[in-house]
Amino acid sequence: MTAVTFDSVTVELSGERVLEDVDLGVERGEVFGVVGANGAGKSTLLRTVNGVLTPESGDVELLGDSVISLSHRERARRVATLPQSTELSFEYTVEQVVEMGRHASTPRVGGDPEPDAVDDAMEDADLEEFRGRSIDDVSGGERQRVLLARCLAQRTPVVVMDEPTASLDVHRAVEVLELVHGLARVQDKAVLAAIHDLDLAARYCDRIALLADGEVTAMGAPCDVLSEENVEDAFGGRVSTSHEGFSRVSAFSDSMESQREPVHVVGNGGACLEAVYALWKKGYRVTVGAISGNDPCLSTIDSFADTVVAEEPYSRVTPESVERVRRLVDDAEAAVVALSTFTEGFTPNFRALEDASEVALELDDLTEDEAEECEETLAKHGVRVEPSSDTQERDDGALSTRDRVS
Amino acid sequence: MSGRIETAITSYTADTSIWTRTTWWCSVLAAALALSVTVASSAGPVDISYVSIAAIVADSVTAQLSRFGAPATSLFNGPSHYETIVVDVRLPRVAVAAVVGFALGASGAVMQGFFRNPMADPTIVGISSGAAVGAVAVIVYGLTISIQLAAFTGALAAAFTVYWLATENGRTGVATLLLAGIAVQMFLGAVVSYLIYTSDDESLRTAVYWTMGYLVHRDWSHVSSSLPVVALGFGVLMVYARDLNVLVLGEEDAATLGVDPQHTKRVLLAVTSVVTAAAVAVAGVIGFVGLIVPHAMRLIVGPDHRILVPTSAFAGAVFLVTADASARLLLQGDALPVGIVTALVGVPFFLYLLRRREVVRL
């Protein structure tokens, strides 16, 4: 049975539509992530599962029953909630707060039918040393773990988490998500979590739904959902993603429209990325190439450059590519050579620079011998290099080139 | 509190189940209550020893129980008018003080949790002012209904009005309730002032005394009309004590932990209102018991309402009995309204807590 089912759920908050026609299902044993920009409706979505909000139309089912048909007590036995924040105005001890997770399962008269639930939860959340400590005397991260333990003490088949890693440092955030991921597997729980950090969401969620303006715009495996296009659409700004090994999502501001005349960068590796990023930041349109298909920085470079001429992995630069690069250099106002490694296979690129009026060099990553060899090779190809060894230009060699041109 | 004691309390708290602690604390406070009742019953113009009082009390209790077949004792063999003085004059007053203190202590603990505010008081939803309007109207206009009934009705009418004002679409906001309570209290205060302004000299005196806490001329009928209400209400509050613990975390959290916040709030508000109204109706307006006692007990036993509510109730009884007795012992008079004593003792203690910043932290 599907643990949580959303059937075209629409939610309005004070007249404003916050969720629109959401359909999704969360299975037991999986961690299902909800990602999206602030105000996209993540918390609203979670709050329809635990019954805090009632949908305007559509239905949320919890283990086969509509949430609104269940009593508060029955809901709390089926779904535990990790709140984003909590008001704790009286000095309860950590243990007392965790114990409140047992409220729905403990009858009014008589003891807790599962007496070890509190201790187990405290152990899982690594809280044993805080047992008798006042909740006011623990740090924000520890408080988050107390709430997590309270959630675990509920021993529910479904867990809803609103920003489980908020106010946790990186190390703790990873620990908490490892724990949650493990619980989903071992105890066959269905976990539905709103996660702000896209990297962590991609690493620990089995599936992800991307939410934008109250609508699910993409859903599925993290590497499919967190494509540059999807993320840019949902969050705005510029994004670079990579899903090799583990997922990385890097966001950049989009405040600057690239409007200034193009600059072409011939390069590879980190040096090339630095040059491209510096130029992009200053508002230039950037073209790049030809670059190896297995260059470690290719995907990031790609997100800042208008055009990238890329080769097949491990192959030499082909004559066709050289022609394309030559056309880009012709269109460009200036050219930059920025290399992290200098190899024989890269040199055909230099032929494309013959006609460039002036070329800035960025070779700091190379050894002295390599740099010398590179400069000789450039000269052999008749490239007029701007006489510059000033590292000030490192950031933006092309700018000074252009200034000279104008 | 020294660090060592704190550590001892912490480890004691962690190792002992809540009900064991509750039983232990309530036994200690019940013993203190018995002691304070005995001492309070000895206060008066006729000098009667503690031993005699204990014997008289034991005899009258077993006499009552003998109706159910238990053997009656006759431990006291002194002058028979001593029995009359203790049983018909002093004990009713002490018993009323105990019942009222118990009611105010329990309701105060619940209201502070309910409002998540350590400044809350059981009369915060307009109960005292409503009771005062009822009682003062009867006194000033010489109406034929009893003061007690008028006060009880007035208290509940005020509480219900406040609740009604603060409820919208079936939801009662705690902050709205607080503000509506203050507004209604102010309005009713003006009504009381007007009633007193229009009164003659004799009723003026009685009316003003009533609003200061009126324990003079209490008899057993005052006990038998308030005690069952208070006892029953206290039972309900104890059943809901755990729900109240969860409710303190905030309504949304409480809902996800299995507590229906609207239902629980309605029950708690209704029961504390009835309990407080029953107390105020027999004793007049007595301030600070419901505020100070739960405060002090929270510092000692912690914020868990399963222990805080009953200990506050017993401590409230001890406090009010002692306050009333000390007024009689020190001033050798009968008429000093107990509300004056509770405020005179309570306010400095409250300020002491405030200076220690405990109040701020709560």
PDB file of C-alpha atoms in Angstrom, chain A residues 2-156:
ATOM      1  CA  THR A   2       1.274   3.437  -0.811  1.00  0.00           C
ATOM      2  CA  ALA A   3       2.018   5.186   2.475  1.00  0.00           C
ATOM      3  CA  VAL A   4       1.128   8.725   1.430  1.00  0.00           C
ATOM      4  CA  THR A   5      -0.954   9.590  -1.613  1.00  0.00           C
ATOM      5  CA  PHE A   6      -1.713  13.061  -2.913  1.00  0.00           C
ATOM      6  CA  ASP A   7      -4.666  13.098  -5.252  1.00  0.00           C
ATOM      7  CA  SER A   8      -4.854  16.434  -7.109  1.00  0.00           C
ATOM      8  CA  VAL A   9      -4.454  18.396  -3.891  1.00  0.00           C
ATOM      9  CA  THR A  10      -5.068  22.134  -3.945  1.00  0.00           C
ATOM     10  CA  VAL A  11      -4.515  24.257  -0.865  1.00  0.00           C
ATOM     11  CA  GLU A  12      -5.414  27.868  -0.275  1.00  0.00           C
ATOM     12  CA  LEU A  13      -4.108  29.956   2.574  1.00  0.00           C
ATOM     13  CA  SER A  14      -6.063  33.118   3.294  1.00  0.00           C
ATOM     14  CA  GLY A  15      -7.468  33.132  -0.214  1.00  0.00           C
ATOM     15  CA  GLU A  16      -4.176  32.585  -1.951  1.00  0.00           C
ATOM     16  CA  ARG A  17      -3.492  29.363  -3.815  1.00  0.00           C
ATOM     17  CA  VAL A  18      -0.369  27.823  -2.286  1.00  0.00           C
ATOM     18  CA  LEU A  19      -0.539  24.320  -3.719  1.00  0.00           C
ATOM     19  CA  GLU A  20      -2.072  23.518  -7.058  1.00  0.00           C
ATOM     20  CA  ASP A  21      -3.204  20.128  -8.210  1.00  0.00           C
ATOM     21  CA  VAL A  22      -0.427  18.097  -6.624  1.00  0.00           C
ATOM     22  CA  ASP A  23      -0.288  14.374  -7.335  1.00  0.00           C
ATOM     23  CA  LEU A  24       2.329  12.217  -5.750  1.00  0.00           C
ATOM     24  CA  GLY A  25       2.841   9.010  -3.824  1.00  0.00           C
ATOM     25  CA  VAL A  26       5.405   8.048  -1.207  1.00  0.00           C
ATOM     26  CA  GLU A  27       6.174   4.381  -0.651  1.00  0.00           C
ATOM     27  CA  ARG A  28       7.306   2.763   2.557  1.00  0.00           C
ATOM     28  CA  GLY A  29      11.058   2.278   2.701  1.00  0.00           C
ATOM     29  CA  GLU A  30      11.918   5.351   0.695  1.00  0.00           C
ATOM     30  CA  VAL A  31      13.022   8.887   1.436  1.00  0.00           C
ATOM     31  CA  PHE A  32      11.051  11.259  -0.727  1.00  0.00           C
ATOM     32  CA  GLY A  33      12.434  14.784  -0.948  1.00  0.00           C
ATOM     33  CA  VAL A  34      10.528  17.960  -1.685  1.00  0.00           C
ATOM     34  CA  VAL A  35      12.701  20.774  -2.982  1.00  0.00           C
ATOM     35  CA  GLY A  36      11.901  24.235  -4.239  1.00  0.00           C
ATOM     36  CA  ALA A  37      12.533  27.900  -3.629  1.00  0.00           C
ATOM     37  CA  ASN A  38      11.337  29.677  -0.500  1.00  0.00           C
ATOM     38  CA  GLY A  39       7.586  30.041  -0.659  1.00  0.00           C
ATOM     39  CA  ALA A  40       7.161  27.345  -3.285  1.00  0.00           C
ATOM     40  CA  GLY A  41       4.815  25.434  -0.991  1.00  0.00           C
ATOM     41  CA  LYS A  42       7.076  22.803   0.595  1.00  0.00           C
ATOM     42  CA  SER A  43       5.872  23.302   4.155  1.00  0.00           C
ATOM     43  CA  THR A  44       2.273  23.573   3.012  1.00  0.00           C
ATOM     44  CA  LEU A  45       2.590  20.243   1.249  1.00  0.00           C
ATOM     45  CA  LEU A  46       3.927  18.587   4.399  1.00  0.00           C
ATOM     46  CA  ARG A  47       1.263  20.141   6.589  1.00  0.00           C
ATOM     47  CA  THR A  48      -1.512  18.540   4.579  1.00  0.00           C
ATOM     48  CA  VAL A  49      -0.037  15.118   5.414  1.00  0.00           C
ATOM     49  CA  ASN A  50      -0.212  15.558   9.191  1.00  0.00           C
ATOM     50  CA  GLY A  51      -3.616  17.199   9.001  1.00  0.00           C
ATOM     51  CA  VAL A  52      -2.599  20.669  10.154  1.00  0.00           C
ATOM     52  CA  LEU A  53      -3.962  22.042   6.882  1.00  0.00           C
ATOM     53  CA  THR A  54      -7.041  20.824   5.064  1.00  0.00           C
ATOM     54  CA  PRO A  55      -6.954  20.850   1.243  1.00  0.00           C
ATOM     55  CA  GLU A  56      -9.402  23.040  -0.629  1.00  0.00           C
ATOM     56  CA  SER A  57      -9.928  20.226  -3.056  1.00  0.00           C
ATOM     57  CA  GLY A  58      -8.386  16.824  -3.629  1.00  0.00           C
ATOM     58  CA  ASP A  59      -7.427  14.375  -0.945  1.00  0.00           C
ATOM     59  CA  VAL A  60      -4.365  13.264   0.996  1.00  0.00           C
ATOM     60  CA  GLU A  61      -4.410   9.635   2.047  1.00  0.00           C
ATOM     61  CA  LEU A  62      -2.369   8.167   4.846  1.00  0.00           C
ATOM     62  CA  LEU A  63      -2.049   4.370   4.599  1.00  0.00           C
ATOM     63  CA  GLY A  64      -5.270   4.185   2.666  1.00  0.00           C
ATOM     64  CA  ASP A  65      -7.404   6.550   4.755  1.00  0.00           C
ATOM     65  CA  SER A  66      -8.129  10.155   4.072  1.00  0.00           C
ATOM     66  CA  VAL A  67      -6.208  12.311   6.577  1.00  0.00           C
ATOM     67  CA  ILE A  68      -9.202  14.471   7.381  1.00  0.00           C
ATOM     68  CA  SER A  69     -11.251  11.408   8.334  1.00  0.00           C
ATOM     69  CA  LEU A  70      -8.762  10.420  11.070  1.00  0.00           C
ATOM     70  CA  SER A  71      -8.794  11.649  14.670  1.00  0.00           C
ATOM     71  CA  HIS A  72      -5.799  13.629  15.940  1.00  0.00           C
ATOM     72  CA  ARG A  73      -4.729  10.609  17.925  1.00  0.00           C
ATOM     73  CA  GLU A  74      -4.941   8.222  14.995  1.00  0.00           C
ATOM     74  CA  ARG A  75      -3.034  10.667  12.766  1.00  0.00           C
ATOM     75  CA  ALA A  76      -0.265  10.900  15.339  1.00  0.00           C
ATOM     76  CA  ARG A  77       0.012   7.117  15.337  1.00  0.00           C
ATOM     77  CA  ARG A  78       0.451   7.067  11.578  1.00  0.00           C
ATOM     78  CA  VAL A  79       2.591  10.114  10.888  1.00  0.00           C
ATOM     79  CA  ALA A  80       5.261  11.788  12.998  1.00  0.00           C
ATOM     80  CA  THR A  81       6.260  15.362  12.220  1.00  0.00           C
ATOM     81  CA  LEU A  82       9.611  17.038  12.593  1.00  0.00           C
ATOM     82  CA  PRO A  83       8.606  20.700  12.784  1.00  0.00           C
ATOM     83  CA  GLN A  84      10.698  23.477  11.336  1.00  0.00           C
ATOM     84  CA  SER A  85      10.739  25.180  14.704  1.00  0.00           C
ATOM     85  CA  THR A  86       8.929  24.793  17.946  1.00  0.00           C
ATOM     86  CA  GLU A  87       7.953  27.044  20.797  1.00  0.00           C
ATOM     87  CA  LEU A  88       9.307  25.760  24.046  1.00  0.00           C
ATOM     88  CA  SER A  89       8.326  28.295  26.649  1.00  0.00           C
ATOM     89  CA  PHE A  90       8.565  26.125  29.743  1.00  0.00           C
ATOM     90  CA  GLU A  91      11.689  24.410  30.900  1.00  0.00           C
ATOM     91  CA  TYR A  92      10.950  20.844  29.986  1.00  0.00           C
ATOM     92  CA  THR A  93      13.852  18.453  30.111  1.00  0.00           C
ATOM     93  CA  VAL A  94      15.073  16.835  26.924  1.00  0.00           C
ATOM     94  CA  GLU A  95      13.617  13.533  28.078  1.00  0.00           C
ATOM     95  CA  GLN A  96      10.216  15.082  28.765  1.00  0.00           C
ATOM     96  CA  VAL A  97      10.072  16.513  25.259  1.00  0.00           C
ATOM     97  CA  VAL A  98      11.006  13.180  23.683  1.00  0.00           C
ATOM     98  CA  GLU A  99       8.422  11.474  25.878  1.00  0.00           C
ATOM     99  CA  MET A 100       5.713  13.654  24.355  1.00  0.00           C
ATOM    100  CA  GLY A 101       6.214  11.673  21.165  1.00  0.00           C
ATOM    101  CA  ARG A 102       4.532   8.809  23.014  1.00  0.00           C
ATOM    102  CA  HIS A 103       1.399  10.808  23.795  1.00  0.00           C
ATOM    103  CA  ALA A 104      -0.831   9.328  21.118  1.00  0.00           C
ATOM    104  CA  SER A 105       0.220   5.750  21.852  1.00  0.00           C
ATOM    105  CA  THR A 106      -0.132   5.918  25.628  1.00  0.00           C
ATOM    106  CA  PRO A 107      -3.624   5.354  27.030  1.00  0.00           C
ATOM    107  CA  ARG A 108      -5.033   7.884  29.512  1.00  0.00           C
ATOM    108  CA  VAL A 109      -4.900   5.326  32.263  1.00  0.00           C
ATOM    109  CA  GLY A 110      -1.897   3.040  32.480  1.00  0.00           C
ATOM    110  CA  GLY A 111       1.641   3.136  31.207  1.00  0.00           C
ATOM    111  CA  ASP A 112       3.273   3.245  27.817  1.00  0.00           C
ATOM    112  CA  PRO A 113       2.742  -0.073  25.969  1.00  0.00           C
ATOM    113  CA  GLU A 114       6.209   0.326  24.437  1.00  0.00           C
ATOM    114  CA  PRO A 115       8.333   1.418  27.407  1.00  0.00           C
ATOM    115  CA  ASP A 116      11.642   1.389  25.537  1.00  0.00           C
ATOM    116  CA  ALA A 117      10.494   3.708  22.738  1.00  0.00           C
ATOM    117  CA  VAL A 118      11.827   6.852  24.431  1.00  0.00           C
ATOM    118  CA  ASP A 119      15.207   5.340  25.288  1.00  0.00           C
ATOM    119  CA  ASP A 120      15.635   3.915  21.786  1.00  0.00           C
ATOM    120  CA  ALA A 121      14.814   7.253  20.201  1.00  0.00           C
ATOM    121  CA  MET A 122      17.258   9.080  22.448  1.00  0.00           C
ATOM    122  CA  GLU A 123      19.955   6.585  21.579  1.00  0.00           C
ATOM    123  CA  ASP A 124      19.284   6.863  17.843  1.00  0.00           C
ATOM    124  CA  ALA A 125      19.480  10.647  18.009  1.00  0.00           C
ATOM    125  CA  ASP A 126      22.602  10.450  20.169  1.00  0.00           C
ATOM    126  CA  LEU A 127      21.026  12.380  23.030  1.00  0.00           C
ATOM    127  CA  GLU A 128      21.632  10.202  26.049  1.00  0.00           C
ATOM    128  CA  GLU A 129      23.981  12.657  27.741  1.00  0.00           C
ATOM    129  CA  PHE A 130      21.339  15.406  27.455  1.00  0.00           C
ATOM    130  CA  ARG A 131      18.542  13.410  29.083  1.00  0.00           C
ATOM    131  CA  GLY A 132      18.027  15.557  32.184  1.00  0.00           C
ATOM    132  CA  ARG A 133      19.159  18.834  30.590  1.00  0.00           C
ATOM    133  CA  SER A 134      16.643  21.641  30.208  1.00  0.00           C
ATOM    134  CA  ILE A 135      15.538  22.169  26.623  1.00  0.00           C
ATOM    135  CA  ASP A 136      16.461  25.844  27.041  1.00  0.00           C
ATOM    136  CA  ASP A 137      20.054  24.944  27.805  1.00  0.00           C
ATOM    137  CA  VAL A 138      20.857  23.047  24.614  1.00  0.00           C
ATOM    138  CA  SER A 139      22.120  24.492  21.331  1.00  0.00           C
ATOM    139  CA  GLY A 140      19.986  24.925  18.226  1.00  0.00           C
ATOM    140  CA  GLY A 141      21.436  21.814  16.637  1.00  0.00           C
ATOM    141  CA  GLU A 142      20.868  19.751  19.754  1.00  0.00           C
ATOM    142  CA  ARG A 143      17.307  21.011  19.956  1.00  0.00           C
ATOM    143  CA  GLN A 144      16.781  19.849  16.375  1.00  0.00           C
ATOM    144  CA  ARG A 145      17.967  16.396  17.415  1.00  0.00           C
ATOM    145  CA  VAL A 146      15.611  16.445  20.398  1.00  0.00           C
ATOM    146  CA  LEU A 147      12.714  17.055  18.030  1.00  0.00           C
ATOM    147  CA  LEU A 148      14.015  14.306  15.764  1.00  0.00           C
ATOM    148  CA  ALA A 149      14.079  11.938  18.725  1.00  0.00           C
ATOM    149  CA  ARG A 150      10.525  12.936  19.620  1.00  0.00           C
ATOM    150  CA  CYS A 151       9.585  12.084  16.056  1.00  0.00           C
ATOM    151  CA  LEU A 152      11.274   8.680  16.267  1.00  0.00           C
ATOM    152  CA  ALA A 153       9.639   7.959  19.620  1.00  0.00           C
ATOM    153  CA  GLN A 154       6.276   8.145  17.877  1.00  0.00           C
ATOM    154  CA  ARG A 155       7.207   4.968  15.986  1.00  0.00           C
ATOM    155  CA  THR A 156       4.995   5.786  13.056  1.00  0.00           C
TER     156      THR A 156
END
